[in-house]
Coordinates of C-alpha atoms in Angstrom, one line a residue:
M1 CA 63.1 254.7 217.7
S2 CA 62.1 257.3 220.3
A3 CA 61.6 261.0 220.6
D4 CA 62.1 263.7 223.2
S5 CA 58.9 264.0 225.2
A6 CA 59.0 267.7 224.5
S7 CA 58.2 266.9 220.8
S8 CA 54.7 268.2 220.3
I9 CA 52.9 266.6 217.4
A10 CA 49.6 267.6 215.8
I11 CA 47.7 265.0 213.9
V12 CA 44.8 266.3 211.7
G13 CA 42.3 263.6 210.9
G14 CA 40.8 260.9 213.1
G15 CA 40.5 258.0 210.6
P16 CA 42.6 254.8 210.6
A17 CA 45.7 256.6 209.3
G18 CA 45.6 259.4 211.8
L19 CA 44.9 257.1 214.7
M20 CA 47.7 254.8 213.8
A21 CA 50.1 257.7 213.5
A22 CA 49.0 258.8 217.0
E23 CA 49.6 255.3 218.4
V24 CA 53.2 255.1 217.0
L25 CA 54.1 258.6 218.1
S26 CA 52.7 258.4 221.6
R27 CA 54.5 255.1 222.2
A28 CA 57.7 256.9 221.1
G29 CA 57.3 259.5 223.8
C30 CA 55.8 262.4 221.8
T31 CA 53.0 264.6 223.1
V32 CA 50.2 264.0 220.6
D33 CA 47.2 266.1 220.0
L34 CA 44.7 264.7 217.4
Y35 CA 42.2 267.1 215.8
D36 CA 39.1 266.0 213.8
A37 CA 36.3 268.1 212.3
M38 CA 33.6 265.7 213.2
P39 CA 31.8 265.2 216.6
S40 CA 33.6 261.8 216.9
V41 CA 36.5 260.1 215.3
G42 CA 36.5 257.1 212.9
R43 CA 33.1 257.8 211.4
K44 CA 33.9 256.5 207.9
F45 CA 35.7 253.5 209.5
L46 CA 32.5 252.7 211.4
L47 CA 30.4 253.1 208.2
A48 CA 32.8 250.6 206.5
G49 CA 31.9 248.1 209.2
V50 CA 28.1 248.2 208.5
G51 CA 27.3 244.8 207.1
G52 CA 30.6 243.3 208.1
M53 CA 34.0 244.9 209.0
N54 CA 36.3 243.7 206.2
I55 CA 39.6 244.8 207.7
T56 CA 42.2 243.2 205.3
H57 CA 42.7 240.3 202.9
A58 CA 44.5 237.0 203.4
E59 CA 45.7 236.4 199.8
P60 CA 49.5 235.9 199.2
F61 CA 51.4 239.1 199.7
A62 CA 52.8 239.1 196.2
D63 CA 49.2 239.2 194.9
F64 CA 48.0 241.6 197.6
V65 CA 50.4 244.4 196.7
T66 CA 49.4 244.3 193.0
R67 CA 45.9 245.6 193.9
Y68 CA 47.4 249.1 194.3
R69 CA 48.1 249.2 190.6
E70 CA 50.4 252.2 189.7
A71 CA 50.9 253.1 193.3
Q72 CA 52.4 249.7 194.2
P73 CA 56.0 250.9 194.1
A74 CA 55.2 253.8 196.4
L75 CA 53.2 251.7 198.9
Q76 CA 55.1 248.4 198.9
G77 CA 57.6 249.4 201.6
S78 CA 54.9 250.5 204.0
L79 CA 52.9 247.4 203.3
E80 CA 55.9 245.1 203.8
R81 CA 56.5 246.7 207.3
F82 CA 52.8 246.6 208.3
G83 CA 50.8 244.4 206.0
P84 CA 47.8 242.1 206.3
E85 CA 49.4 239.6 208.8
A86 CA 50.9 242.4 211.0
L87 CA 47.5 244.2 211.0
R88 CA 45.7 241.0 212.1
Q89 CA 48.2 240.6 215.0
W90 CA 47.8 244.2 216.0
I91 CA 44.0 243.7 216.1
H92 CA 44.4 240.6 218.2
A93 CA 46.5 242.6 220.7
L94 CA 43.4 244.8 221.1
G95 CA 41.5 241.7 222.2
I96 CA 39.6 241.4 218.9
E97 CA 39.8 238.0 217.2
T98 CA 39.6 237.7 213.4
F99 CA 38.8 235.1 210.8
V100 CA 39.3 234.5 207.1
G101 CA 36.1 234.3 205.0
S102 CA 35.6 232.0 202.0
S103 CA 36.7 234.8 199.7
G104 CA 39.9 235.4 201.6
R105 CA 38.6 238.6 203.2
V106 CA 39.5 239.0 206.9
F107 CA 36.8 240.1 209.4
P108 CA 36.6 240.5 213.2
T109 CA 34.8 237.5 214.6
D110 CA 31.8 239.7 215.6
M111 CA 31.9 241.4 212.1
K112 CA 31.7 244.8 213.8
A113 CA 33.9 247.9 213.7
A114 CA 32.7 249.6 216.9
P115 CA 34.3 247.2 219.4
L116 CA 37.6 247.5 217.7
L117 CA 37.4 251.3 217.6
R118 CA 36.4 251.5 221.2
A119 CA 39.3 249.3 222.3
W120 CA 41.7 251.3 220.2
L121 CA 40.6 254.7 221.5
K122 CA 40.9 253.4 225.1
R123 CA 44.5 252.4 224.4
L124 CA 45.3 255.7 222.8
R125 CA 43.9 257.7 225.6
E126 CA 45.7 255.6 228.1
A127 CA 48.9 256.4 226.1
G128 CA 48.2 260.1 226.6
V129 CA 46.8 261.0 223.1
R130 CA 44.5 264.0 223.4
I131 CA 41.7 263.8 221.0
H132 CA 39.9 267.1 220.0
T133 CA 36.7 266.7 218.1
R134 CA 34.8 269.5 216.3
H135 CA 38.2 271.0 215.5
R136 CA 38.5 271.7 211.7
W137 CA 41.9 272.5 210.1
L138 CA 41.9 275.7 208.1
G139 CA 45.4 275.6 206.7
W140 CA 48.3 277.8 207.9
D141 CA 48.7 281.5 208.7
A142 CA 51.4 283.8 207.3
Q143 CA 53.8 282.7 210.1
G144 CA 53.3 279.0 209.4
A145 CA 51.0 278.3 212.4
L146 CA 48.3 275.7 212.0
R147 CA 44.8 277.3 212.0
I148 CA 42.2 275.2 213.7
A149 CA 38.5 276.3 214.0
S150 CA 37.3 275.1 217.4
P151 CA 34.1 275.5 219.3
S152 CA 35.8 278.2 221.4
G153 CA 37.2 280.1 218.5
E154 CA 40.2 279.8 216.1
L155 CA 43.4 278.3 217.4
R156 CA 46.9 279.0 216.1
L157 CA 49.3 276.1 216.8
H158 CA 53.0 275.7 216.5
P159 CA 53.7 271.9 216.9
T160 CA 57.1 270.4 216.4
A161 CA 55.7 268.5 213.4
T162 CA 52.3 267.7 211.9
V163 CA 50.7 264.6 210.3
L164 CA 47.9 265.3 207.9
A165 CA 45.5 262.3 207.5
L166 CA 42.5 264.1 206.1
G167 CA 41.0 261.4 203.9
G168 CA 39.9 261.6 200.3
G169 CA 36.9 263.3 198.8
S170 CA 34.1 260.8 199.2
W171 CA 31.4 260.8 201.9
A172 CA 31.7 264.5 202.9
R173 CA 29.1 264.0 205.6
L174 CA 31.6 261.7 207.4
G175 CA 34.5 264.2 207.1
S176 CA 36.2 263.2 203.9
D177 CA 35.3 266.3 201.9
G178 CA 38.6 267.1 200.1
A179 CA 38.6 270.6 201.5
W180 CA 42.3 270.3 202.2
V181 CA 43.2 270.3 198.5
P182 CA 43.3 274.1 198.0
Q183 CA 45.3 274.5 201.2
L184 CA 48.1 272.3 200.0
E185 CA 48.0 273.7 196.5
A186 CA 48.4 277.2 197.9
R187 CA 51.7 275.9 199.4
G188 CA 52.9 274.6 196.1
V189 CA 52.0 271.0 196.6
A190 CA 50.9 269.1 193.5
V191 CA 47.6 267.2 194.0
A192 CA 46.1 264.8 191.5
A193 CA 42.5 265.6 191.0
L194 CA 40.2 263.6 193.4
Q195 CA 38.0 261.2 191.4
P196 CA 35.5 258.6 192.4
T197 CA 36.6 254.9 192.6
N198 CA 34.7 251.8 193.9
C199 CA 31.7 253.6 192.5
G200 CA 28.7 253.1 190.2
F201 CA 28.4 254.4 186.6
E202 CA 25.7 255.9 184.5
V203 CA 24.4 255.0 181.1
A204 CA 23.0 257.6 178.6
G205 CA 19.5 256.6 179.9
W206 CA 17.5 253.5 180.6
S207 CA 13.9 253.2 179.3
A208 CA 11.2 254.1 181.7
H209 CA 10.1 250.4 181.8
L210 CA 13.5 249.2 182.9
R211 CA 13.9 252.0 185.5
E212 CA 10.5 251.5 187.0
R213 CA 10.5 247.7 187.0
F214 CA 14.1 246.7 187.7
A215 CA 16.0 249.5 189.4
G216 CA 17.7 247.8 192.4
A217 CA 17.5 244.3 190.9
P218 CA 20.7 242.2 191.2
L219 CA 22.3 240.5 188.2
K220 CA 24.0 237.4 189.7
T221 CA 26.5 234.9 188.2
V222 CA 27.5 237.1 185.3
T223 CA 30.8 238.4 183.9
L224 CA 31.9 241.9 182.8
R225 CA 34.7 242.7 180.4
L226 CA 36.3 245.9 179.2
P227 CA 37.5 246.0 175.6
G228 CA 40.6 243.8 175.3
G229 CA 40.3 242.8 178.9
T230 CA 39.8 239.5 180.8
P231 CA 36.2 238.7 181.9
R232 CA 35.6 239.2 185.6
R233 CA 32.9 237.2 187.3
G234 CA 30.6 238.3 190.1
E235 CA 27.4 240.2 190.5
F236 CA 26.1 243.8 190.3
V237 CA 22.9 245.8 190.6
L238 CA 20.9 247.7 188.0
T239 CA 20.2 251.2 189.1
A240 CA 17.8 253.9 187.8
S241 CA 20.8 255.6 186.2
G242 CA 23.1 252.7 185.3
I243 CA 25.0 250.0 187.2
E244 CA 26.8 249.6 190.6
G245 CA 27.8 246.8 193.0
S246 CA 30.8 244.7 193.8
L247 CA 31.6 243.6 190.2
V248 CA 31.4 247.1 188.9
Y249 CA 33.5 248.4 191.8
A250 CA 36.3 245.9 191.0
L251 CA 36.5 247.4 187.5
S252 CA 35.9 251.0 188.4
A253 CA 39.4 252.3 187.9
P254 CA 39.9 251.1 184.3
I255 CA 36.3 252.1 183.5
R256 CA 36.8 255.6 184.8
E257 CA 40.1 255.9 183.0
A258 CA 38.5 254.8 179.7
I259 CA 35.7 257.4 180.1
N260 CA 38.3 260.1 180.9
R261 CA 40.1 259.2 177.7
S262 CA 37.2 258.9 175.3
G263 CA 34.1 260.3 177.0
K264 CA 32.4 256.9 177.3
V265 CA 33.3 253.2 177.3
R266 CA 31.4 250.1 176.1
I267 CA 31.7 247.1 178.4
E268 CA 30.4 243.6 177.6
L269 CA 28.1 241.6 179.9
D270 CA 27.9 237.8 179.7
L271 CA 24.5 236.9 181.1
L272 CA 25.3 233.1 181.1
P273 CA 29.0 232.6 181.7
D274 CA 28.6 228.9 182.3
R275 CA 27.2 228.2 178.8
S276 CA 28.9 228.6 175.5
A277 CA 27.5 230.6 172.6
E278 CA 27.0 227.4 170.7
Q279 CA 25.0 225.8 173.6
I280 CA 22.8 228.9 173.9
A281 CA 22.2 229.0 170.1
R282 CA 21.2 225.4 170.0
A283 CA 18.7 225.9 172.9
L284 CA 17.2 229.0 171.3
A285 CA 16.8 227.2 167.9
R286 CA 14.5 224.6 169.5
P287 CA 10.9 225.1 168.3
R288 CA 8.9 227.3 170.6
G289 CA 5.5 227.0 169.0
S290 CA 3.1 229.5 170.3
Q291 CA 5.2 230.4 173.3
S292 CA 6.4 234.0 173.6
M293 CA 10.1 234.7 173.4
A294 CA 10.1 235.5 177.1
K295 CA 8.8 232.1 178.0
H296 CA 11.1 230.5 175.5
L297 CA 14.1 232.2 177.1
H298 CA 12.9 231.0 180.5
R299 CA 12.2 227.4 179.5
Q300 CA 15.4 226.9 177.5
L301 CA 17.9 229.0 179.4
R302 CA 16.3 230.0 182.7
L303 CA 16.9 233.5 181.5
D304 CA 14.2 235.8 182.9
G305 CA 13.6 238.8 185.3
V306 CA 16.2 241.6 185.1
K307 CA 18.5 239.6 182.8
A308 CA 15.8 239.1 180.2
A309 CA 14.7 242.7 180.6
L310 CA 18.2 244.0 180.1
L311 CA 18.7 241.8 177.1
R312 CA 15.5 243.2 175.5
E313 CA 16.6 246.7 176.4
L314 CA 19.9 246.5 174.6
T315 CA 19.1 244.4 171.5
D316 CA 16.9 245.1 168.5
T317 CA 14.0 243.1 167.0
A318 CA 16.2 241.5 164.3
T319 CA 18.6 240.1 166.9
F320 CA 15.8 238.5 168.9
A321 CA 14.6 236.8 165.7
D322 CA 18.0 235.2 165.0
P323 CA 19.1 232.5 167.5
Q324 CA 22.8 232.8 166.6
A325 CA 22.7 236.6 166.9
L326 CA 20.7 236.4 170.2
A327 CA 23.2 233.9 171.6
Q328 CA 26.1 236.3 170.8
A329 CA 24.2 239.1 172.5
I330 CA 23.6 237.0 175.6
K331 CA 27.4 236.2 175.8
A332 CA 28.5 239.8 175.0
L333 CA 25.7 242.3 175.7
P334 CA 27.2 245.8 175.2
I335 CA 26.5 248.4 177.9
T336 CA 27.8 252.0 177.2
L337 CA 28.8 253.8 180.3
V338 CA 29.2 257.6 180.1
R339 CA 30.2 258.9 183.5
P340 CA 30.9 257.7 187.1
R341 CA 28.4 258.6 189.8
P342 CA 29.3 261.7 191.9
L343 CA 32.4 261.6 194.0
D344 CA 30.5 262.0 197.2
E345 CA 28.7 258.7 196.6
A346 CA 31.8 256.7 196.0
I347 CA 33.2 254.3 198.5
S348 CA 36.6 255.9 198.1
S349 CA 38.5 258.3 195.9
A350 CA 41.4 258.2 193.6
G351 CA 43.9 261.1 193.4
G352 CA 45.5 263.1 196.1
V353 CA 49.0 264.3 197.1
R354 CA 51.4 263.0 194.5
F355 CA 54.1 260.8 195.9
A356 CA 56.7 262.9 194.1
E357 CA 55.8 265.7 196.5
L358 CA 56.9 263.5 199.5
D359 CA 60.3 262.4 200.6
E360 CA 61.2 258.9 201.8
N361 CA 59.6 259.8 205.2
L362 CA 56.3 260.9 203.6
M363 CA 57.1 264.5 204.5
L364 CA 56.0 267.2 202.1
R365 CA 59.1 268.6 200.3
Q366 CA 57.4 272.0 200.1
V367 CA 56.4 272.1 203.7
P368 CA 59.1 270.6 206.0
G369 CA 57.8 269.1 209.2
V370 CA 54.4 268.2 207.6
F371 CA 53.8 264.5 206.8
C372 CA 50.9 263.0 204.9
A373 CA 49.1 259.6 205.2
G374 CA 46.0 257.7 204.3
E375 CA 43.5 258.2 201.5
M376 CA 44.7 261.8 200.9
L377 CA 47.7 260.3 199.1
D378 CA 47.5 259.5 195.4
W379 CA 46.6 255.8 195.4
E380 CA 43.5 253.7 195.0
A381 CA 42.5 250.1 195.6
P382 CA 39.5 247.9 195.3
T383 CA 37.3 246.9 198.2
G384 CA 38.2 243.7 200.0
G385 CA 40.3 245.1 202.9
Y386 CA 42.9 246.8 200.6
L387 CA 41.8 250.3 201.4
L388 CA 41.9 250.0 205.1
T389 CA 45.2 248.1 205.1
A390 CA 47.0 250.8 203.2
C391 CA 45.5 253.5 205.4
F392 CA 46.8 251.7 208.5
A393 CA 50.2 251.1 206.9
S394 CA 50.7 254.6 205.6
G395 CA 49.7 256.1 208.9
R396 CA 52.3 254.0 210.6
A397 CA 54.9 254.9 207.9
A398 CA 54.3 258.6 208.2
A399 CA 54.8 258.4 212.0
E400 CA 58.0 256.4 211.7
G401 CA 59.2 258.9 209.1
L402 CA 58.4 261.8 211.4
L403 CA 60.4 260.1 214.2
R404 CA 63.4 259.6 211.8
W405 CA 63.2 263.3 210.9
L406 CA 63.1 264.3 214.6
D407 CA 66.2 262.1 215.3
A408 CA 68.1 263.7 212.4
R409 CA 67.4 267.3 213.5

């Protein structure tokens, strides 16, 4: 698929989706100008690489696509054309090798995002992509021109077509501030409200003792379960306001939805998933003599520290006096969550441009010639490489859709 070199394309947003669209379009012969509001592109991408650049996931594709939940039908085609294996091959072509970790997560061999981004930007510039930083999109004027605030003043642009890859609403300081929402709504585009996902949650309030002694402490080798759900194993962190961490992030979408429905949700924490309630009750029923309950829990169950403190926080005196009741509490400790942490703290956001607003080319039905990609679309996914893979894939899909639209004109 190719385009006339006279086709001038504006891409707004310099994250993975926008950069991937720029690559596809420049290779097809388009003149590509990419605009980003920040002083440099890929800022959230670089932040995602802090501590290890998890680029995608190596699980079977049939399992991989289910991680996108309700958005799976809308994203599956894009992911089939540019999924985890294709993404790895693309990275290898940049001179960056990858490996699969023990959890199935895929990383660059040096675990860093910066070398990958540097190699990619070099290739884009060599392909003729012009990158304009500190250029913020302001919407359209009455004549349909793109309004761009630049260091030298406001620009009015009339590209042949436009790709919007503006990100979601989390981490505003890195450029994903959701400021595009009213601009699209003003053009009649339906946008699902941006909400936090892969985020922490708050409780009604911990005691001062728990906050001061244990905020920041990890709870390891535990399971969490939503009402009627399957227990999920992992670890999370106690915070001054509630809970956060990988296990909480994995359940953030259903937790958030339950809070949206009812104003709160009670989840259950199993502090000792490798022991049954009967085994725990028998251990607790052993004589403890003059030992305190804290020492008894440590001696019989190795239950101490933040786990013991949380157990004490969320149970009453009568429960502690009854081995059977205490065993049940250890296996199903109820934690009531009342709200997610603010959107700007979330790793990513749910919501965005509804897929019904887009045609098969990812072009806005209400604004012909404008295509959307990346996290600004209405989907969400857990951490583990799923977020980045869908951003890359949708950026590529929007560019390919734009080329088909050009060919059909």
